[in-house]
Amino acid sequence: MSARVWLLIYAAALLAATLVHDPYWLGGTLLVAVIASGRDRWRLVRRTVCAVVMFNGVVSLGYALVAGLRGEFSPAYLLLINLRVLLMVYLGFWFVSRVNLLQALAFSPTLSFLATLACGQGLALKRMVDDYQQAFRSRNLEPPDMRTRLRHAATQGADLLDKALHGATETTQAMRSRGFFDDPA
Amino acid sequence: MIQLERVSHAWSDGAPALADLSLRISEGERVVVLGANGCGKSTLLKILNGLVFPDRGAYRYHGEPVTRERFRDRAWSRDFRRNVALLFQNPDAMLFNPTVRDEIAYGPRQLGLADAGERVEQWARALGLVNLLDLPSYRLSGGEKQKVCLAALLALEPGVLLLDEPIAHLDPRATGWLIDFLSDLKTTTVVTTHNLSLAPELGRRCLILAEDHRLLFDGLIDEALRDQPLLVRANLTHRHRHHHGALSHSHEHAHDWN
């Protein structure tokens, strides 16, 4: 099957996940997806959980707190939104692990450009994070305390943001320089 | 002191980073690692620093195998981290403390050394950082940041100093200073660079990594720099047209760039 067909199937699956409101169906679909993804399944599960745990944790906690105070807390709703996010993120990781995104988007030059730029930026930021983490490991003679970890995470976050902004500015200027944008601004 | 036996390492996508590399480095040696971009110079330093582990082969430090499992022994890990220090190519990766003073004191404080403050003063003086001690490192220039990183590593008095392209971001004055500073150090140093004209200033022994990630040369740097076919094979020289007035010709040669 071509990369483009897989992209269509993936887009349809994402749409379907937003239309299903039964946690059992969503849970069942997630289970089927995990089983169907073969030998990569545990790596994909780990990546998915790592990717969503912080965000979903904060959102779930916020929802539980506010809804609880209002007396409107619904465990089924909490389960539903978490399963939906897990399923969509899992499908995303499964898709990019199996399908060449650039081939899938080859039908649209604009989407191909955007995907190439996003992949390039993502890879550069990943290398940067790897470097920061290795440097932190290298400089620590003892396991660092929580305060040091948080300080390091804050520095790394600020530098990443800085680098991402700088990268985006450079990319935009380079694209303008190469005639990608028509606007003179 | 340092021994690599047939070490190979590949990235997660299977691309090789180092292939079948064997070498020994004795105490006090000053080694320069040369190679084209992407040949594995930084990976070699990260293996020597115990940040990346060989997929095949063995790394021994003072006869002890350096493995992921070995780092679970906290006393050994602390000793290794104190003795083998790596200066990253990007100094920003190493700086996370609120001031330069805290940055230099970080290692000594972790060890609970009573003279942490004195060490900060000593290395700040040695590297010309006294006026910057109370500034946050993000306010510093690239060269100053590199000096802060170096001071932070040297405050622990490591036995081995690994430097990844330390002159890549330095201006000519700072480069001259660093060369003098390193030549006065008694520490074992392993320095990566692709600057051929500065390489002899950084050490007498030279390792050249090939583009297939194997060790192409291990010997005296003067011999390596005289061996034009070797430099061509390692992609350390290039060929292009020169113009001398009306005369134009082309030959293999090196340009040094940072």
mmCIF file of N, CA and C in Angstrom, chain B residues 55-179:
data_model
loop_
_atom_site.group_PDB
_atom_site.id
_atom_site.type_symbol
_atom_site.label_atom_id
_atom_site.label_comp_id
_atom_site.label_asym_id
_atom_site.label_seq_id
_atom_site.Cartn_x
_atom_site.Cartn_y
_atom_site.Cartn_z
ATOM 1 N N ASP B 55 28.820 -0.861 21.384
ATOM 2 C CA ASP B 55 27.947 -2.001 21.087
ATOM 3 C C ASP B 55 28.777 -3.279 21.055
ATOM 4 N N ARG B 56 30.016 -3.121 20.572
ATOM 5 C CA ARG B 56 30.952 -4.259 20.554
ATOM 6 C C ARG B 56 32.307 -3.763 21.029
ATOM 7 N N GLY B 57 33.109 -4.665 21.564
ATOM 8 C CA GLY B 57 34.433 -4.278 22.043
ATOM 9 C C GLY B 57 34.369 -3.803 23.487
ATOM 10 N N ALA B 58 35.515 -3.354 23.995
ATOM 11 C CA ALA B 58 35.585 -2.992 25.412
ATOM 12 C C ALA B 58 36.351 -1.702 25.619
ATOM 13 N N TYR B 59 35.918 -0.962 26.640
ATOM 14 C CA TYR B 59 36.616 0.254 27.064
ATOM 15 C C TYR B 59 37.091 0.018 28.498
ATOM 16 N N ARG B 60 38.372 0.186 28.718
ATOM 17 C CA ARG B 60 38.921 0.031 30.078
ATOM 18 C C ARG B 60 39.587 1.332 30.502
ATOM 19 N N TYR B 61 39.306 1.716 31.746
ATOM 20 C CA TYR B 61 39.950 2.897 32.315
ATOM 21 C C TYR B 61 40.718 2.425 33.538
ATOM 22 N N HIS B 62 42.026 2.611 33.533
ATOM 23 C CA HIS B 62 42.898 2.066 34.584
ATOM 24 C C HIS B 62 42.619 0.569 34.779
ATOM 25 N N GLY B 63 42.412 -0.136 33.679
ATOM 26 C CA GLY B 63 42.210 -1.576 33.714
ATOM 27 C C GLY B 63 40.797 -2.015 34.052
ATOM 28 N N GLU B 64 39.944 -1.094 34.475
ATOM 29 C CA GLU B 64 38.568 -1.439 34.865
ATOM 30 C C GLU B 64 37.631 -1.258 33.675
ATOM 31 N N PRO B 65 36.775 -2.228 33.390
ATOM 32 C CA PRO B 65 35.833 -2.036 32.279
ATOM 33 C C PRO B 65 34.843 -0.909 32.579
ATOM 34 N N VAL B 66 34.641 -0.052 31.586
ATOM 35 C CA VAL B 66 33.676 1.044 31.747
ATOM 36 C C VAL B 66 32.405 0.625 31.027
ATOM 37 N N THR B 67 31.409 0.239 31.796
ATOM 38 C CA THR B 67 30.153 -0.248 31.227
ATOM 39 C C THR B 67 28.989 0.450 31.927
ATOM 40 N N ARG B 68 27.818 0.316 31.308
ATOM 41 C CA ARG B 68 26.609 0.890 31.911
ATOM 42 C C ARG B 68 26.418 0.348 33.328
ATOM 43 N N GLU B 69 26.664 -0.942 33.501
ATOM 44 C CA GLU B 69 26.463 -1.592 34.808
ATOM 45 C C GLU B 69 27.429 -1.015 35.846
ATOM 46 N N ARG B 70 28.650 -0.715 35.370
ATOM 47 C CA ARG B 70 29.682 -0.229 36.310
ATOM 48 C C ARG B 70 29.259 1.098 36.941
ATOM 49 N N PHE B 71 28.487 1.902 36.172
ATOM 50 C CA PHE B 71 28.067 3.206 36.681
ATOM 51 C C PHE B 71 27.015 3.088 37.788
ATOM 52 N N ARG B 72 26.479 1.886 37.991
ATOM 53 C CA ARG B 72 25.519 1.714 39.095
ATOM 54 C C ARG B 72 26.233 1.738 40.438
ATOM 55 N N ASP B 73 27.535 1.491 40.402
ATOM 56 C CA ASP B 73 28.343 1.571 41.626
ATOM 57 C C ASP B 73 28.648 3.058 41.859
ATOM 58 N N ARG B 74 27.975 3.655 42.847
ATOM 59 C CA ARG B 74 28.036 5.118 43.004
ATOM 60 C C ARG B 74 29.439 5.613 43.315
ATOM 61 N N ALA B 75 30.163 4.869 44.139
ATOM 62 C CA ALA B 75 31.516 5.320 44.504
ATOM 63 C C ALA B 75 32.399 5.329 43.260
ATOM 64 N N TRP B 76 32.288 4.276 42.454
ATOM 65 C CA TRP B 76 33.098 4.174 41.235
ATOM 66 C C TRP B 76 32.696 5.261 40.250
ATOM 67 N N SER B 77 31.380 5.444 40.112
ATOM 68 C CA SER B 77 30.862 6.437 39.167
ATOM 69 C C SER B 77 31.341 7.839 39.556
ATOM 70 N N ARG B 78 31.284 8.168 40.861
ATOM 71 C CA ARG B 78 31.726 9.483 41.326
ATOM 72 C C ARG B 78 33.211 9.677 41.025
ATOM 73 N N ASP B 79 33.982 8.629 41.269
ATOM 74 C CA ASP B 79 35.422 8.682 41.031
ATOM 75 C C ASP B 79 35.718 8.896 39.540
ATOM 76 N N PHE B 80 34.992 8.151 38.708
ATOM 77 C CA PHE B 80 35.197 8.257 37.256
ATOM 78 C C PHE B 80 34.817 9.650 36.762
ATOM 79 N N ARG B 81 33.655 10.126 37.202
ATOM 80 C CA ARG B 81 33.189 11.446 36.749
ATOM 81 C C ARG B 81 34.125 12.557 37.229
ATOM 82 N N ARG B 82 34.728 12.365 38.385
ATOM 83 C CA ARG B 82 35.655 13.371 38.878
ATOM 84 C C ARG B 82 36.950 13.361 38.050
ATOM 85 N N ASN B 83 37.352 12.160 37.635
ATOM 86 C CA ASN B 83 38.655 12.019 36.971
ATOM 87 C C ASN B 83 38.636 12.196 35.464
ATOM 88 N N VAL B 84 37.486 11.943 34.868
ATOM 89 C CA VAL B 84 37.411 12.061 33.401
ATOM 90 C C VAL B 84 36.375 13.133 33.066
ATOM 91 N N ALA B 85 36.837 14.255 32.540
ATOM 92 C CA ALA B 85 35.939 15.388 32.306
ATOM 93 C C ALA B 85 35.855 15.681 30.820
ATOM 94 N N LEU B 86 34.665 16.032 30.382
ATOM 95 C CA LEU B 86 34.457 16.324 28.956
ATOM 96 C C LEU B 86 33.961 17.750 28.774
ATOM 97 N N LEU B 87 34.664 18.505 27.941
ATOM 98 C CA LEU B 87 34.218 19.839 27.539
ATOM 99 C C LEU B 87 33.424 19.668 26.250
ATOM 100 N N PHE B 88 32.125 19.932 26.323
ATOM 101 C CA PHE B 88 31.264 19.763 25.152
ATOM 102 C C PHE B 88 31.527 20.873 24.127
ATOM 103 N N GLN B 89 31.225 20.547 22.889
ATOM 104 C CA GLN B 89 31.434 21.521 21.817
ATOM 105 C C GLN B 89 30.559 22.765 22.036
ATOM 106 N N ASN B 90 29.325 22.526 22.491
ATOM 107 C CA ASN B 90 28.414 23.631 22.756
ATOM 108 C C ASN B 90 28.434 23.929 24.254
ATOM 109 N N PRO B 91 29.080 25.017 24.679
ATOM 110 C CA PRO B 91 29.188 25.257 26.116
ATOM 111 C C PRO B 91 27.837 25.438 26.803
ATOM 112 N N ASP B 92 26.825 25.914 26.058
ATOM 113 C CA ASP B 92 25.501 26.097 26.667
ATOM 114 C C ASP B 92 24.958 24.804 27.260
ATOM 115 N N ALA B 93 25.355 23.674 26.657
ATOM 116 C CA ALA B 93 24.857 22.381 27.144
ATOM 117 C C ALA B 93 25.317 22.103 28.567
ATOM 118 N N MET B 94 26.399 22.768 28.977
ATOM 119 C CA MET B 94 26.990 22.431 30.279
ATOM 120 C C MET B 94 26.627 23.407 31.389
ATOM 121 N N LEU B 95 25.984 24.519 31.041
ATOM 122 C CA LEU B 95 25.805 25.589 32.027
ATOM 123 C C LEU B 95 24.354 25.655 32.502
ATOM 124 N N PHE B 96 24.142 25.539 33.789
ATOM 125 C CA PHE B 96 22.767 25.589 34.292
ATOM 126 C C PHE B 96 22.668 26.230 35.669
ATOM 127 N N ASN B 97 23.789 26.731 36.201
ATOM 128 C CA ASN B 97 23.750 27.329 37.534
ATOM 129 C C ASN B 97 23.496 28.832 37.435
ATOM 130 N N PRO B 98 22.983 29.438 38.528
ATOM 131 C CA PRO B 98 22.588 30.853 38.444
ATOM 132 C C PRO B 98 23.743 31.827 38.176
ATOM 133 N N THR B 99 24.925 31.547 38.691
ATOM 134 C CA THR B 99 26.061 32.451 38.447
ATOM 135 C C THR B 99 27.292 31.649 38.048
ATOM 136 N N VAL B 100 28.280 32.363 37.528
ATOM 137 C CA VAL B 100 29.541 31.724 37.138
ATOM 138 C C VAL B 100 30.191 31.090 38.374
ATOM 139 N N ARG B 101 30.091 31.791 39.518
ATOM 140 C CA ARG B 101 30.677 31.263 40.754
ATOM 141 C C ARG B 101 30.054 29.889 41.102
ATOM 142 N N ASP B 102 28.720 29.813 41.041
ATOM 143 C CA ASP B 102 28.035 28.544 41.351
ATOM 144 C C ASP B 102 28.404 27.464 40.339
ATOM 145 N N GLU B 103 28.581 27.915 39.106
ATOM 146 C CA GLU B 103 28.902 26.961 38.036
ATOM 147 C C GLU B 103 30.248 26.281 38.323
ATOM 148 N N ILE B 104 31.242 27.091 38.690
ATOM 149 C CA ILE B 104 32.579 26.523 38.942
ATOM 150 C C ILE B 104 32.569 25.704 40.230
ATOM 151 N N ALA B 105 31.753 26.145 41.187
ATOM 152 C CA ALA B 105 31.733 25.460 42.487
ATOM 153 C C ALA B 105 30.882 24.189 42.467
ATOM 154 N N TYR B 106 30.116 23.979 41.391
ATOM 155 C CA TYR B 106 29.133 22.884 41.385
ATOM 156 C C TYR B 106 29.748 21.517 41.707
ATOM 157 N N GLY B 107 30.801 21.157 40.993
ATOM 158 C CA GLY B 107 31.442 19.855 41.212
ATOM 159 C C GLY B 107 32.047 19.748 42.608
ATOM 160 N N PRO B 108 32.914 20.721 42.999
ATOM 161 C CA PRO B 108 33.502 20.650 44.347
ATOM 162 C C PRO B 108 32.454 20.598 45.452
ATOM 163 N N ARG B 109 31.338 21.334 45.274
ATOM 164 C CA ARG B 109 30.283 21.284 46.303
ATOM 165 C C ARG B 109 29.640 19.913 46.360
ATOM 166 N N GLN B 110 29.457 19.301 45.178
ATOM 167 C CA GLN B 110 28.855 17.956 45.169
ATOM 168 C C GLN B 110 29.725 16.968 45.935
ATOM 169 N N LEU B 111 31.041 17.204 45.850
ATOM 170 C CA LEU B 111 31.956 16.312 46.570
ATOM 171 C C LEU B 111 32.087 16.715 48.034
ATOM 172 N N GLY B 112 31.476 17.840 48.374
ATOM 173 C CA GLY B 112 31.562 18.324 49.752
ATOM 174 C C GLY B 112 32.961 18.802 50.119
ATOM 175 N N LEU B 113 33.694 19.311 49.123
ATOM 176 C CA LEU B 113 35.057 19.760 49.395
ATOM 177 C C LEU B 113 35.033 21.068 50.190
ATOM 178 N N ALA B 114 35.799 21.101 51.252
ATOM 179 C CA ALA B 114 35.798 22.279 52.128
ATOM 180 C C ALA B 114 36.393 23.494 51.420
ATOM 181 N N ASP B 115 37.271 23.244 50.452
ATOM 182 C CA ASP B 115 37.938 24.378 49.789
ATOM 183 C C ASP B 115 37.270 24.756 48.466
ATOM 184 N N ALA B 116 35.955 24.483 48.344
ATOM 185 C CA ALA B 116 35.254 24.781 47.084
ATOM 186 C C ALA B 116 35.414 26.253 46.701
ATOM 187 N N GLY B 117 35.251 27.159 47.680
ATOM 188 C CA GLY B 117 35.369 28.597 47.417
ATOM 189 C C GLY B 117 36.753 28.970 46.916
ATOM 190 N N GLU B 118 37.761 28.390 47.539
ATOM 191 C CA GLU B 118 39.147 28.675 47.111
ATOM 192 C C GLU B 118 39.396 28.167 45.700
ATOM 193 N N ARG B 119 38.851 26.998 45.407
ATOM 194 C CA ARG B 119 39.020 26.457 44.054
ATOM 195 C C ARG B 119 38.379 27.387 43.016
ATOM 196 N N VAL B 120 37.216 27.921 43.362
ATOM 197 C CA VAL B 120 36.547 28.840 42.441
ATOM 198 C C VAL B 120 37.462 30.034 42.169
ATOM 199 N N GLU B 121 37.991 30.630 43.244
ATOM 200 C CA GLU B 121 38.859 31.803 43.093
ATOM 201 C C GLU B 121 40.092 31.444 42.255
ATOM 202 N N GLN B 122 40.676 30.287 42.576
ATOM 203 C CA GLN B 122 41.906 29.865 41.894
ATOM 204 C C GLN B 122 41.684 29.730 40.381
ATOM 205 N N TRP B 123 40.623 29.021 40.008
ATOM 206 C CA TRP B 123 40.415 28.772 38.583
ATOM 207 C C TRP B 123 39.838 29.995 37.864
ATOM 208 N N ALA B 124 39.103 30.814 38.622
ATOM 209 C CA ALA B 124 38.608 32.059 38.006
ATOM 210 C C ALA B 124 39.797 32.969 37.688
ATOM 211 N N ARG B 125 40.769 33.010 38.589
ATOM 212 C CA ARG B 125 41.972 33.815 38.324
ATOM 213 C C ARG B 125 42.728 33.246 37.127
ATOM 214 N N ALA B 126 42.914 31.906 37.149
ATOM 215 C CA ALA B 126 43.707 31.262 36.091
ATOM 216 C C ALA B 126 43.090 31.487 34.708
ATOM 217 N N LEU B 127 41.767 31.563 34.662
ATOM 218 C CA LEU B 127 41.110 31.695 33.359
ATOM 219 C C LEU B 127 40.573 33.100 33.101
ATOM 220 N N GLY B 128 40.923 34.034 33.955
ATOM 221 C CA GLY B 128 40.514 35.426 33.730
ATOM 222 C C GLY B 128 39.023 35.649 33.860
ATOM 223 N N LEU B 129 38.418 34.984 34.858
ATOM 224 C CA LEU B 129 36.963 35.089 35.012
ATOM 225 C C LEU B 129 36.543 35.844 36.275
ATOM 226 N N VAL B 130 37.517 36.419 36.966
ATOM 227 C CA VAL B 130 37.211 37.015 38.276
ATOM 228 C C VAL B 130 36.097 38.052 38.182
ATOM 229 N N ASN B 131 36.136 38.889 37.157
ATOM 230 C CA ASN B 131 35.113 39.943 37.047
ATOM 231 C C ASN B 131 33.739 39.414 36.646
ATOM 232 N N LEU B 132 33.685 38.152 36.252
ATOM 233 C CA LEU B 132 32.411 37.599 35.775
ATOM 234 C C LEU B 132 31.741 36.701 36.811
ATOM 235 N N LEU B 133 32.393 36.509 37.948
ATOM 236 C CA LEU B 133 31.944 35.475 38.892
ATOM 237 C C LEU B 133 30.482 35.609 39.324
ATOM 238 N N ASP B 134 29.984 36.841 39.431
ATOM 239 C CA ASP B 134 28.616 36.994 39.927
ATOM 240 C C ASP B 134 27.587 37.203 38.818
ATOM 241 N N LEU B 135 28.035 37.000 37.592
ATOM 242 C CA LEU B 135 27.098 37.130 36.462
ATOM 243 C C LEU B 135 26.469 35.784 36.130
ATOM 244 N N PRO B 136 25.249 35.791 35.579
ATOM 245 C CA PRO B 136 24.701 34.527 35.069
ATOM 246 C C PRO B 136 25.411 34.165 33.761
ATOM 247 N N SER B 137 25.580 32.888 33.512
ATOM 248 C CA SER B 137 26.389 32.503 32.348
ATOM 249 C C SER B 137 25.738 32.883 31.022
ATOM 250 N N TYR B 138 24.400 33.035 31.005
ATOM 251 C CA TYR B 138 23.777 33.388 29.721
ATOM 252 C C TYR B 138 24.128 34.809 29.263
ATOM 253 N N ARG B 139 24.728 35.603 30.163
ATOM 254 C CA ARG B 139 25.125 36.961 29.769
ATOM 255 C C ARG B 139 26.520 36.975 29.129
ATOM 256 N N LEU B 140 27.190 35.835 29.084
ATOM 257 C CA LEU B 140 28.586 35.806 28.630
ATOM 258 C C LEU B 140 28.684 35.554 27.126
ATOM 259 N N SER B 141 29.854 35.881 26.576
ATOM 260 C CA SER B 141 30.100 35.574 25.159
ATOM 261 C C SER B 141 30.440 34.088 25.029
ATOM 262 N N GLY B 142 30.495 33.598 23.793
ATOM 263 C CA GLY B 142 30.801 32.176 23.572
ATOM 264 C C GLY B 142 32.146 31.775 24.167
ATOM 265 N N GLY B 143 33.163 32.624 23.955
ATOM 266 C CA GLY B 143 34.501 32.329 24.477
ATOM 267 C C GLY B 143 34.518 32.311 25.997
ATOM 268 N N GLU B 144 33.800 33.271 26.606
ATOM 269 C CA GLU B 144 33.742 33.324 28.076
ATOM 270 C C GLU B 144 33.027 32.096 28.634
ATOM 271 N N LYS B 145 31.946 31.699 27.950
ATOM 272 C CA LYS B 145 31.220 30.504 28.401
ATOM 273 C C LYS B 145 32.143 29.287 28.377
ATOM 274 N N GLN B 146 32.935 29.199 27.307
ATOM 275 C CA GLN B 146 33.839 28.059 27.189
ATOM 276 C C GLN B 146 34.860 28.054 28.336
ATOM 277 N N LYS B 147 35.329 29.254 28.699
ATOM 278 C CA LYS B 147 36.274 29.354 29.817
ATOM 279 C C LYS B 147 35.601 28.939 31.127
ATOM 280 N N VAL B 148 34.332 29.331 31.302
ATOM 281 C CA VAL B 148 33.602 28.947 32.522
ATOM 282 C C VAL B 148 33.478 27.420 32.593
ATOM 283 N N CYS B 149 33.130 26.811 31.463
ATOM 284 C CA CYS B 149 33.010 25.336 31.427
ATOM 285 C C CYS B 149 34.354 24.700 31.792
ATOM 286 N N LEU B 150 35.411 25.237 31.213
ATOM 287 C CA LEU B 150 36.742 24.698 31.474
ATOM 288 C C LEU B 150 37.095 24.842 32.959
ATOM 289 N N ALA B 151 36.783 26.020 33.533
ATOM 290 C CA ALA B 151 37.061 26.242 34.959
ATOM 291 C C ALA B 151 36.254 25.267 35.810
ATOM 292 N N ALA B 152 34.984 25.040 35.415
ATOM 293 C CA ALA B 152 34.118 24.129 36.183
ATOM 294 C C ALA B 152 34.693 22.708 36.167
ATOM 295 N N LEU B 153 35.279 22.319 35.029
ATOM 296 C CA LEU B 153 35.865 20.974 34.944
ATOM 297 C C LEU B 153 37.190 20.919 35.701
ATOM 298 N N LEU B 154 38.014 21.964 35.514
ATOM 299 C CA LEU B 154 39.348 21.938 36.124
ATOM 300 C C LEU B 154 39.301 22.087 37.644
ATOM 301 N N ALA B 155 38.209 22.660 38.165
ATOM 302 C CA ALA B 155 38.074 22.810 39.619
ATOM 303 C C ALA B 155 38.072 21.451 40.318
ATOM 304 N N LEU B 156 37.797 20.400 39.538
ATOM 305 C CA LEU B 156 37.804 19.045 40.115
ATOM 306 C C LEU B 156 39.149 18.358 39.920
ATOM 307 N N GLU B 157 40.069 19.067 39.252
ATOM 308 C CA GLU B 157 41.398 18.529 38.963
ATOM 309 C C GLU B 157 41.332 17.131 38.356
ATOM 310 N N PRO B 158 40.683 17.012 37.191
ATOM 311 C CA PRO B 158 40.534 15.689 36.568
ATOM 312 C C PRO B 158 41.865 15.152 36.050
ATOM 313 N N GLY B 159 41.944 13.834 35.958
ATOM 314 C CA GLY B 159 43.152 13.210 35.416
ATOM 315 C C GLY B 159 43.136 13.208 33.895
ATOM 316 N N VAL B 160 41.931 13.207 33.334
ATOM 317 C CA VAL B 160 41.791 13.190 31.866
ATOM 318 C C VAL B 160 40.843 14.306 31.462
ATOM 319 N N LEU B 161 41.282 15.109 30.517
ATOM 320 C CA LEU B 161 40.432 16.192 30.025
ATOM 321 C C LEU B 161 40.147 15.919 28.547
ATOM 322 N N LEU B 162 38.867 15.749 28.238
ATOM 323 C CA LEU B 162 38.453 15.500 26.856
ATOM 324 C C LEU B 162 37.851 16.795 26.324
ATOM 325 N N LEU B 163 38.326 17.261 25.201
ATOM 326 C CA LEU B 163 37.831 18.539 24.673
ATOM 327 C C LEU B 163 37.315 18.359 23.254
ATOM 328 N N ASP B 164 36.025 18.660 23.085
ATOM 329 C CA ASP B 164 35.396 18.450 21.782
ATOM 330 C C ASP B 164 35.398 19.759 20.989
ATOM 331 N N GLU B 165 36.239 19.836 19.987
ATOM 332 C CA GLU B 165 36.368 21.029 19.133
ATOM 333 C C GLU B 165 36.434 22.305 19.978
ATOM 334 N N PRO B 166 37.400 22.407 20.893
ATOM 335 C CA PRO B 166 37.384 23.552 21.808
ATOM 336 C C PRO B 166 37.676 24.886 21.130
ATOM 337 N N ILE B 167 38.245 24.855 19.910
ATOM 338 C CA ILE B 167 38.558 26.136 19.262
ATOM 339 C C ILE B 167 37.532 26.507 18.201
ATOM 340 N N ALA B 168 36.502 25.662 18.081
ATOM 341 C CA ALA B 168 35.550 25.886 16.989
ATOM 342 C C ALA B 168 34.844 27.232 17.089
ATOM 343 N N HIS B 169 34.565 27.702 18.311
ATOM 344 C CA HIS B 169 33.793 28.950 18.449
ATOM 345 C C HIS B 169 34.624 30.085 19.032
ATOM 346 N N LEU B 170 35.953 29.939 19.013
ATOM 347 C CA LEU B 170 36.781 30.960 19.648
ATOM 348 C C LEU B 170 37.357 31.921 18.610
ATOM 349 N N ASP B 171 37.524 33.177 19.021
ATOM 350 C CA ASP B 171 38.178 34.133 18.133
ATOM 351 C C ASP B 171 39.694 33.901 18.226
ATOM 352 N N PRO B 172 40.486 34.515 17.333
ATOM 353 C CA PRO B 172 41.929 34.214 17.305
ATOM 354 C C PRO B 172 42.628 34.451 18.646
ATOM 355 N N ARG B 173 42.262 35.532 19.374
ATOM 356 C CA ARG B 173 42.947 35.800 20.647
ATOM 357 C C ARG B 173 42.642 34.687 21.665
ATOM 358 N N ALA B 174 41.368 34.321 21.750
ATOM 359 C CA ALA B 174 40.978 33.279 22.708
ATOM 360 C C ALA B 174 41.595 31.932 22.314
ATOM 361 N N THR B 175 41.726 31.690 21.011
ATOM 362 C CA THR B 175 42.344 30.448 20.540
ATOM 363 C C THR B 175 43.796 30.379 21.015
ATOM 364 N N GLY B 176 44.519 31.493 20.845
ATOM 365 C CA GLY B 176 45.921 31.549 21.277
ATOM 366 C C GLY B 176 46.037 31.303 22.770
ATOM 367 N N TRP B 177 45.121 31.933 23.526
ATOM 368 C CA TRP B 177 45.139 31.756 24.977
ATOM 369 C C TRP B 177 44.920 30.293 25.339
ATOM 370 N N LEU B 178 43.923 29.647 24.689
ATOM 371 C CA LEU B 178 43.582 28.254 25.031
ATOM 372 C C LEU B 178 44.752 27.317 24.728
ATOM 373 N N ILE B 179 45.425 27.548 23.604
ATOM 374 C CA ILE B 179 46.556 26.689 23.240
ATOM 375 C C ILE B 179 47.652 26.786 24.298
#
